[in-house]
């Protein structure tokens, strides 16, 4: 019996973890590493967002300063795709991160979203599109159910309302 083969995702995830342990890569090197492996294994581009979120963050995403520490990597990842699909996949990766892996800290999701906005990783348009999209598995992971996605969106209502109002004020000027 051969040992069970690792999935492409597991291979890239393990490789990325090892890379982080052995090197102290900057954000650009992190993205380059994950993108190169994703291309080599012919994985969907969206896999990059999921793998990076899974490896770089845990329950200390906010209180451990992980989000701030890895902001550059997320910024470069999102910027690597001109169609803004990667930005939506990044939100999808965080949907999975909070709903499936870290439900105990789900209440910090709106803060994560707002921080990504404040740091110019996610544009207002991308966040408002996500909020208005209803449940679509085009960008949201299939591992997360519709009620979970709706609850996560609802938790961001205050932030979304604030964004919309800021957007309308800009339009009025």
PDB file of C-alpha atoms in Angstrom:
ATOM      1  CA  UNK A   1       0.000   0.000   0.000  1.00  0.00           C
ATOM      2  CA  UNK A   2       1.335   3.398  -0.947  1.00  0.00           C
ATOM      3  CA  UNK A   3       0.761   6.058   1.614  1.00  0.00           C
ATOM      4  CA  UNK A   4      -2.140   8.271   0.737  1.00  0.00           C
ATOM      5  CA  UNK A   5      -1.104  10.984  -1.658  1.00  0.00           C
ATOM      6  CA  UNK A   6      -1.339  14.521  -0.431  1.00  0.00           C
ATOM      7  CA  UNK A   7      -3.677  16.821  -2.301  1.00  0.00           C
ATOM      8  CA  UNK A   8      -2.188  19.735  -4.232  1.00  0.00           C
ATOM      9  CA  UNK A   9      -3.457  22.082  -1.538  1.00  0.00           C
ATOM     10  CA  UNK A  10      -1.731  20.085   1.197  1.00  0.00           C
ATOM     11  CA  UNK A  11       1.503  19.966  -0.805  1.00  0.00           C
ATOM     12  CA  UNK A  12       1.565  23.717  -1.351  1.00  0.00           C
ATOM     13  CA  UNK A  13       0.490  24.405   2.237  1.00  0.00           C
ATOM     14  CA  UNK A  14       3.293  22.216   3.619  1.00  0.00           C
ATOM     15  CA  UNK A  15       5.816  23.709   1.226  1.00  0.00           C
ATOM     16  CA  UNK A  16       4.782  27.257   2.218  1.00  0.00           C
ATOM     17  CA  UNK A  17       5.012  26.439   5.948  1.00  0.00           C
ATOM     18  CA  UNK A  18       8.506  25.042   5.429  1.00  0.00           C
ATOM     19  CA  UNK A  19       9.509  28.076   3.371  1.00  0.00           C
ATOM     20  CA  UNK A  20       8.397  30.393   6.199  1.00  0.00           C
ATOM     21  CA  UNK A  21      10.304  28.369   8.785  1.00  0.00           C
ATOM     22  CA  UNK A  22      13.538  28.238   6.803  1.00  0.00           C
ATOM     23  CA  UNK A  23      13.592  31.735   5.335  1.00  0.00           C
ATOM     24  CA  UNK A  24      12.288  35.035   6.644  1.00  0.00           C
ATOM     25  CA  UNK A  25      10.631  36.021   3.399  1.00  0.00           C
ATOM     26  CA  UNK A  26       9.086  39.405   2.782  1.00  0.00           C
ATOM     27  CA  UNK A  27       5.575  39.668   1.392  1.00  0.00           C
ATOM     28  CA  UNK A  28       6.687  39.572  -2.232  1.00  0.00           C
ATOM     29  CA  UNK A  29       8.712  36.392  -1.719  1.00  0.00           C
ATOM     30  CA  UNK A  30       5.755  34.748   0.047  1.00  0.00           C
ATOM     31  CA  UNK A  31       3.394  35.501  -2.806  1.00  0.00           C
ATOM     32  CA  UNK A  32       5.976  34.419  -5.365  1.00  0.00           C
ATOM     33  CA  UNK A  33       6.487  31.102  -3.556  1.00  0.00           C
ATOM     34  CA  UNK A  34       2.780  30.293  -3.342  1.00  0.00           C
ATOM     35  CA  UNK A  35       2.058  31.456  -6.910  1.00  0.00           C
ATOM     36  CA  UNK A  36       4.926  29.391  -8.331  1.00  0.00           C
ATOM     37  CA  UNK A  37       3.667  26.248  -6.581  1.00  0.00           C
ATOM     38  CA  UNK A  38       0.070  26.934  -7.560  1.00  0.00           C
ATOM     39  CA  UNK A  39       1.118  27.234 -11.217  1.00  0.00           C
ATOM     40  CA  UNK A  40       3.348  24.177 -11.062  1.00  0.00           C
ATOM     41  CA  UNK A  41       0.479  22.053  -9.738  1.00  0.00           C
ATOM     42  CA  UNK A  42      -2.051  23.681 -12.071  1.00  0.00           C
ATOM     43  CA  UNK A  43      -4.303  24.753  -9.218  1.00  0.00           C
ATOM     44  CA  UNK A  44      -6.900  27.493  -9.481  1.00  0.00           C
ATOM     45  CA  UNK A  45      -5.521  30.951  -8.755  1.00  0.00           C
ATOM     46  CA  UNK A  46      -7.923  31.279  -5.837  1.00  0.00           C
ATOM     47  CA  UNK A  47      -5.983  28.544  -4.015  1.00  0.00           C
ATOM     48  CA  UNK A  48      -3.237  31.102  -3.329  1.00  0.00           C
ATOM     49  CA  UNK A  49      -5.546  33.174  -1.120  1.00  0.00           C
ATOM     50  CA  UNK A  50      -6.775  30.136   0.842  1.00  0.00           C
ATOM     51  CA  UNK A  51      -3.307  28.736   1.397  1.00  0.00           C
ATOM     52  CA  UNK A  52      -1.838  32.047   2.518  1.00  0.00           C
ATOM     53  CA  UNK A  53      -4.687  32.756   4.936  1.00  0.00           C
ATOM     54  CA  UNK A  54      -4.538  29.243   6.353  1.00  0.00           C
ATOM     55  CA  UNK A  55      -0.781  29.292   6.899  1.00  0.00           C
ATOM     56  CA  UNK A  56      -0.219  32.900   8.001  1.00  0.00           C
ATOM     57  CA  UNK A  57      -3.069  33.249  10.475  1.00  0.00           C
ATOM     58  CA  UNK A  58      -4.545  31.496  13.477  1.00  0.00           C
ATOM     59  CA  UNK A  59      -6.689  32.546  16.448  1.00  0.00           C
ATOM     60  CA  UNK A  60      -4.167  35.320  17.174  1.00  0.00           C
ATOM     61  CA  UNK A  61      -4.856  37.068  13.871  1.00  0.00           C
ATOM     62  CA  UNK A  62      -5.691  40.335  15.651  1.00  0.00           C
ATOM     63  CA  UNK A  63      -4.376  40.093  19.194  1.00  0.00           C
ATOM     64  CA  UNK A  64      -1.130  38.509  18.028  1.00  0.00           C
ATOM     65  CA  UNK A  65      -0.595  41.204  15.424  1.00  0.00           C
ATOM     66  CA  UNK A  66      -0.519  38.642  12.604  1.00  0.00           C
ATOM     67  CA  UNK A  67      -2.748  40.666  10.298  1.00  0.00           C
ATOM     68  CA  UNK A  68      -0.522  43.738  10.600  1.00  0.00           C
ATOM     69  CA  UNK A  69       2.618  41.626  10.184  1.00  0.00           C
ATOM     70  CA  UNK A  70       1.434  40.015   6.954  1.00  0.00           C
ATOM     71  CA  UNK A  71      -0.436  42.966   5.441  1.00  0.00           C
ATOM     72  CA  UNK A  72       2.263  43.470   2.783  1.00  0.00           C
ATOM     73  CA  UNK A  73       1.902  39.872   1.568  1.00  0.00           C
ATOM     74  CA  UNK A  74      -1.890  40.219   1.294  1.00  0.00           C
ATOM     75  CA  UNK A  75      -1.532  43.528  -0.520  1.00  0.00           C
ATOM     76  CA  UNK A  76       0.864  42.024  -3.078  1.00  0.00           C
ATOM     77  CA  UNK A  77      -1.348  38.952  -3.472  1.00  0.00           C
ATOM     78  CA  UNK A  78      -4.427  41.041  -4.225  1.00  0.00           C
ATOM     79  CA  UNK A  79      -2.498  43.376  -6.531  1.00  0.00           C
ATOM     80  CA  UNK A  80      -1.202  40.380  -8.497  1.00  0.00           C
ATOM     81  CA  UNK A  81      -4.597  40.061 -10.166  1.00  0.00           C
ATOM     82  CA  UNK A  82      -5.913  43.000 -12.162  1.00  0.00           C
ATOM     83  CA  UNK A  83      -9.461  41.632 -12.352  1.00  0.00           C
ATOM     84  CA  UNK A  84     -10.005  42.012  -8.585  1.00  0.00           C
ATOM     85  CA  UNK A  85     -10.941  38.329  -8.435  1.00  0.00           C
ATOM     86  CA  UNK A  86      -8.134  37.697  -5.958  1.00  0.00           C
ATOM     87  CA  UNK A  87      -9.581  40.353  -3.656  1.00  0.00           C
ATOM     88  CA  UNK A  88     -12.892  38.478  -3.628  1.00  0.00           C
ATOM     89  CA  UNK A  89     -11.123  35.155  -3.119  1.00  0.00           C
ATOM     90  CA  UNK A  90      -9.267  36.667  -0.178  1.00  0.00           C
ATOM     91  CA  UNK A  91     -12.606  37.477   1.456  1.00  0.00           C
ATOM     92  CA  UNK A  92     -13.697  33.907   0.631  1.00  0.00           C
ATOM     93  CA  UNK A  93     -10.565  32.574   2.289  1.00  0.00           C
ATOM     94  CA  UNK A  94     -11.403  34.561   5.417  1.00  0.00           C
ATOM     95  CA  UNK A  95     -15.001  33.267   5.300  1.00  0.00           C
ATOM     96  CA  UNK A  96     -13.606  29.758   5.472  1.00  0.00           C
ATOM     97  CA  UNK A  97     -10.984  30.738   8.054  1.00  0.00           C
ATOM     98  CA  UNK A  98     -13.606  32.084  10.470  1.00  0.00           C
ATOM     99  CA  UNK A  99     -16.531  29.735   9.783  1.00  0.00           C
ATOM    100  CA  UNK A 100     -14.607  26.467   9.553  1.00  0.00           C
ATOM    101  CA  UNK A 101     -11.307  26.837  11.375  1.00  0.00           C
ATOM    102  CA  UNK A 102     -11.752  29.570  13.982  1.00  0.00           C
ATOM    103  CA  UNK A 103     -15.455  30.000  14.788  1.00  0.00           C
ATOM    104  CA  UNK A 104     -14.570  30.978  18.371  1.00  0.00           C
ATOM    105  CA  UNK A 105     -13.120  34.299  17.160  1.00  0.00           C
ATOM    106  CA  UNK A 106     -15.678  34.973  14.431  1.00  0.00           C
ATOM    107  CA  UNK A 107     -16.541  38.268  16.100  1.00  0.00           C
ATOM    108  CA  UNK A 108     -13.247  39.804  14.888  1.00  0.00           C
ATOM    109  CA  UNK A 109     -14.166  39.224  11.220  1.00  0.00           C
ATOM    110  CA  UNK A 110     -15.571  42.769  10.734  1.00  0.00           C
ATOM    111  CA  UNK A 111     -12.366  44.170  12.229  1.00  0.00           C
ATOM    112  CA  UNK A 112     -10.278  42.085   9.820  1.00  0.00           C
ATOM    113  CA  UNK A 113     -12.361  43.344   6.902  1.00  0.00           C
ATOM    114  CA  UNK A 114     -12.100  46.968   8.061  1.00  0.00           C
ATOM    115  CA  UNK A 115      -8.332  46.643   8.582  1.00  0.00           C
ATOM    116  CA  UNK A 116      -7.905  45.229   5.064  1.00  0.00           C
ATOM    117  CA  UNK A 117      -9.888  48.219   3.801  1.00  0.00           C
ATOM    118  CA  UNK A 118      -7.946  50.781   5.875  1.00  0.00           C
ATOM    119  CA  UNK A 119      -4.660  49.336   4.634  1.00  0.00           C
ATOM    120  CA  UNK A 120      -5.815  49.485   0.984  1.00  0.00           C
ATOM    121  CA  UNK A 121      -5.703  45.722   0.510  1.00  0.00           C
ATOM    122  CA  UNK A 122      -9.438  45.594  -0.259  1.00  0.00           C
ATOM    123  CA  UNK A 123     -11.164  48.383  -2.128  1.00  0.00           C
ATOM    124  CA  UNK A 124     -14.516  49.686  -1.015  1.00  0.00           C
ATOM    125  CA  UNK A 125     -16.102  48.476  -4.269  1.00  0.00           C
ATOM    126  CA  UNK A 126     -14.935  44.895  -3.623  1.00  0.00           C
ATOM    127  CA  UNK A 127     -16.333  44.867  -0.072  1.00  0.00           C
ATOM    128  CA  UNK A 128     -19.659  46.413  -1.120  1.00  0.00           C
ATOM    129  CA  UNK A 129     -19.953  43.892  -3.979  1.00  0.00           C
ATOM    130  CA  UNK A 130     -19.313  41.084  -1.493  1.00  0.00           C
ATOM    131  CA  UNK A 131     -21.917  42.459   0.908  1.00  0.00           C
ATOM    132  CA  UNK A 132     -24.513  42.818  -1.842  1.00  0.00           C
ATOM    133  CA  UNK A 133     -23.805  39.559  -3.650  1.00  0.00           C
ATOM    134  CA  UNK A 134     -26.002  37.283  -1.581  1.00  0.00           C
ATOM    135  CA  UNK A 135     -24.663  33.789  -1.203  1.00  0.00           C
ATOM    136  CA  UNK A 136     -22.683  32.854  -4.247  1.00  0.00           C
ATOM    137  CA  UNK A 137     -20.101  30.129  -4.381  1.00  0.00           C
ATOM    138  CA  UNK A 138     -18.377  31.862  -7.261  1.00  0.00           C
ATOM    139  CA  UNK A 139     -16.148  33.449  -4.618  1.00  0.00           C
ATOM    140  CA  UNK A 140     -17.318  32.024  -1.321  1.00  0.00           C
ATOM    141  CA  UNK A 141     -15.931  28.600  -0.445  1.00  0.00           C
ATOM    142  CA  UNK A 142     -18.283  25.646  -0.878  1.00  0.00           C
ATOM    143  CA  UNK A 143     -17.156  24.451   2.562  1.00  0.00           C
ATOM    144  CA  UNK A 144     -19.115  27.310   4.136  1.00  0.00           C
ATOM    145  CA  UNK A 145     -22.905  27.077   4.173  1.00  0.00           C
ATOM    146  CA  UNK A 146     -25.315  29.828   3.132  1.00  0.00           C
ATOM    147  CA  UNK A 147     -26.508  30.484   6.723  1.00  0.00           C
ATOM    148  CA  UNK A 148     -22.874  30.811   7.859  1.00  0.00           C
ATOM    149  CA  UNK A 149     -22.053  33.265   5.080  1.00  0.00           C
ATOM    150  CA  UNK A 150     -25.193  35.276   5.840  1.00  0.00           C
ATOM    151  CA  UNK A 151     -24.319  35.416   9.531  1.00  0.00           C
ATOM    152  CA  UNK A 152     -20.791  36.546   8.702  1.00  0.00           C
ATOM    153  CA  UNK A 153     -22.140  39.277   6.404  1.00  0.00           C
ATOM    154  CA  UNK A 154     -24.658  40.363   9.010  1.00  0.00           C
ATOM    155  CA  UNK A 155     -21.828  40.755  11.520  1.00  0.00           C
ATOM    156  CA  UNK A 156     -20.337  43.380   9.173  1.00  0.00           C
ATOM    157  CA  UNK A 157     -23.517  45.443   8.824  1.00  0.00           C
ATOM    158  CA  UNK A 158     -22.214  48.416  10.790  1.00  0.00           C
ATOM    159  CA  UNK A 159     -19.014  48.570   8.754  1.00  0.00           C
ATOM    160  CA  UNK A 160     -20.881  48.085   5.437  1.00  0.00           C
ATOM    161  CA  UNK A 161     -23.344  50.859   6.311  1.00  0.00           C
ATOM    162  CA  UNK A 162     -20.450  53.158   7.179  1.00  0.00           C
ATOM    163  CA  UNK A 163     -18.738  52.313   3.862  1.00  0.00           C
ATOM    164  CA  UNK A 164     -21.918  52.985   1.875  1.00  0.00           C
ATOM    165  CA  UNK A 165     -22.426  56.322   3.595  1.00  0.00           C
ATOM    166  CA  UNK A 166     -18.810  57.315   2.995  1.00  0.00           C
ATOM    167  CA  UNK A 167     -19.289  56.292  -0.630  1.00  0.00           C
ATOM    168  CA  UNK A 168     -22.454  58.378  -0.995  1.00  0.00           C
ATOM    169  CA  UNK A 169     -20.783  61.416   0.568  1.00  0.00           C
ATOM    170  CA  UNK A 170     -17.994  61.147  -2.006  1.00  0.00           C
ATOM    171  CA  UNK A 171     -20.610  60.990  -4.754  1.00  0.00           C
ATOM    172  CA  UNK A 172     -22.288  64.132  -3.407  1.00  0.00           C
ATOM    173  CA  UNK A 173     -19.123  66.199  -3.459  1.00  0.00           C
TER     174      UNK A 173
END
